[in-house]
Amino acid sequence: MEILAFSLKYLQESEELDWNLLKPDIYATIMDFFASGLPLVTEETSSGEAGSEEDDEVVAMIKELLDTRIRPTVQEDGGDVIYKGFEDGIVQLKLQGSCTSCPSSIITLKNGIQNMLQFYIPEVEGVEQVCQYYVMV
């Protein structure tokens, strides 16, 4: 059996799949993870490439704006925005929670988040969504 899914906290029902057959495998996978002793949340680090001091200042401003103005608003609707990187003027963000399945997430990303970042931080040329896919076999 093969399941392709986003990194989500929930699964969406589909008429094409018999969820009664999938439920034991999903439950077993979750229980195996908890039994492994691995941490539920891991601290992600950047790629480690040394950037200029100016880049460090820009990244600090991006993170501050995300934490103080953008994330609280998105979290009110059950979602979250995670900073993943800044390269060549593009801010890389990961949408989580209700934002991952929301049809308005692209509008939120481009019209809301991108516009605010560009207004306060001229070095920001755009934003892009980073998706992580996992395949369970």
XYZ file of N, CA and C in Angstrom, residues 3-59:
171
model
N 0.779 5.550 0.333
C 0.012 6.755 0.623
C 0.932 7.938 0.392
N 0.488 8.884 -0.390
C 1.238 10.112 -0.621
C 0.484 11.218 0.085
N 1.164 11.951 0.969
C 0.464 12.974 1.744
C 1.394 14.129 2.052
N 0.794 15.281 2.315
C 1.536 16.414 2.834
C 1.890 16.122 4.283
N 2.773 16.922 4.828
C 3.092 16.822 6.247
C 1.969 17.508 7.018
N 0.913 16.773 7.308
C -0.261 17.337 7.953
C -0.498 16.706 9.304
N -1.360 17.343 10.082
C -1.759 16.801 11.364
C -3.056 16.018 11.238
N -3.621 15.931 10.063
C -4.875 15.233 9.862
C -4.889 14.608 8.476
N -5.816 13.707 8.258
C -6.007 13.081 6.956
C -7.388 13.451 6.460
N -7.533 13.566 5.170
C -8.821 13.914 4.594
C -9.447 12.669 3.969
N -10.714 12.448 4.254
C -11.409 11.275 3.746
C -11.614 11.392 2.239
N -11.549 10.274 1.567
C -11.742 10.219 0.125
C -12.641 9.039 -0.203
N -13.514 9.225 -1.174
C -14.398 8.142 -1.587
C -13.627 7.017 -2.273
N -12.438 7.320 -2.795
C -11.645 6.339 -3.522
C -10.951 5.338 -2.597
N -10.848 5.649 -1.313
C -10.138 4.788 -0.375
C -11.100 4.237 0.671
N -10.895 3.004 1.059
C -11.672 2.401 2.133
C -10.931 2.670 3.444
N -11.396 3.669 4.180
C -10.704 4.098 5.385
C -10.729 3.044 6.483
N -11.699 2.155 6.450
C -11.715 1.070 7.440
C -10.517 0.144 7.252
N -10.045 0.015 6.015
C -8.854 -0.794 5.755
C -7.573 -0.039 6.097
N -7.578 1.283 5.907
C -6.389 2.095 6.158
C -6.178 2.386 7.640
N -7.255 2.470 8.392
C -7.176 2.881 9.791
C -6.172 2.066 10.618
N -6.141 0.739 10.543
C -5.155 -0.013 11.342
C -3.703 0.320 10.978
N -3.429 0.519 9.681
C -2.061 0.863 9.265
C -1.669 2.256 9.756
N -2.598 3.187 9.677
C -2.322 4.550 10.141
C -2.072 4.539 11.646
N -2.935 3.861 12.370
C -2.793 3.761 13.823
C -1.458 3.101 14.189
N -1.110 2.035 13.508
C 0.149 1.334 13.786
C 1.350 2.234 13.521
N 1.299 3.008 12.449
C 2.397 3.924 12.126
C 2.560 4.976 13.214
N 1.448 5.524 13.677
C 1.501 6.533 14.738
C 2.049 5.920 16.026
N 1.579 4.753 16.377
C 2.037 4.096 17.607
C 3.516 3.711 17.515
N 3.964 3.270 16.336
C 5.386 2.954 16.143
C 6.246 4.185 16.372
N 5.761 5.337 15.896
C 6.519 6.568 16.096
C 6.633 6.892 17.580
N 5.518 6.843 18.292
C 5.559 7.147 19.724
C 6.432 6.154 20.481
N 6.402 4.905 20.095
C 7.213 3.880 20.750
C 8.702 4.056 20.455
N 9.041 4.741 19.356
C 10.444 4.914 18.977
C 11.202 5.834 19.920
N 10.486 6.703 20.638
C 11.145 7.634 21.543
C 11.678 8.878 20.863
N 11.446 9.026 19.565
C 11.889 10.225 18.854
C 11.106 11.435 19.343
N 11.717 12.628 19.311
C 10.997 13.818 19.768
C 9.836 14.151 18.825
N 8.765 14.703 19.393
C 7.619 15.098 18.582
C 7.942 16.301 17.708
N 8.754 17.202 18.238
C 9.132 18.405 17.506
C 10.642 18.451 17.455
N 11.171 18.708 16.276
C 12.619 18.821 16.141
C 12.977 20.244 15.776
N 14.113 20.685 16.218
C 14.619 22.010 15.896
C 15.251 21.945 14.517
N 14.671 22.651 13.556
C 15.223 22.645 12.206
C 16.247 23.759 12.089
N 17.347 23.469 11.429
C 18.386 24.464 11.235
C 18.495 24.788 9.763
N 19.048 25.943 9.485
C 19.221 26.348 8.095
C 20.379 25.596 7.474
N 20.572 25.800 6.185
C 21.577 25.043 5.448
C 23.001 25.321 5.911
N 23.208 26.385 6.683
C 24.526 26.638 7.232
C 25.412 27.487 6.340
N 24.899 27.929 5.197
C 25.698 28.790 4.340
C 25.875 30.138 5.016
N 27.088 30.620 5.012
C 27.348 31.911 5.623
C 26.826 33.017 4.721
N 26.021 33.890 5.288
C 25.495 35.020 4.529
C 26.159 36.292 4.996
N 25.862 37.363 4.318
C 26.438 38.640 4.706
C 25.713 39.166 5.938
N 26.324 40.163 6.589
C 25.684 40.771 7.754
C 24.370 41.414 7.353
N 24.314 41.970 6.136
C 23.085 42.590 5.656
C 21.981 41.545 5.534
N 22.325 40.355 5.022
C 21.345 39.272 4.937
C 20.853 38.883 6.324
N 21.774 38.832 7.287
C 21.386 38.485 8.651
C 20.393 39.497 9.211
N 20.608 40.779 8.923
C 19.690 41.822 9.384
C 18.335 41.686 8.705
N 18.339 41.398 7.413
C 17.093 41.228 6.667
C 16.324 40.029 7.206
N 17.018 38.921 7.428
C 16.373 37.717 7.959
C 15.792 38.003 9.343
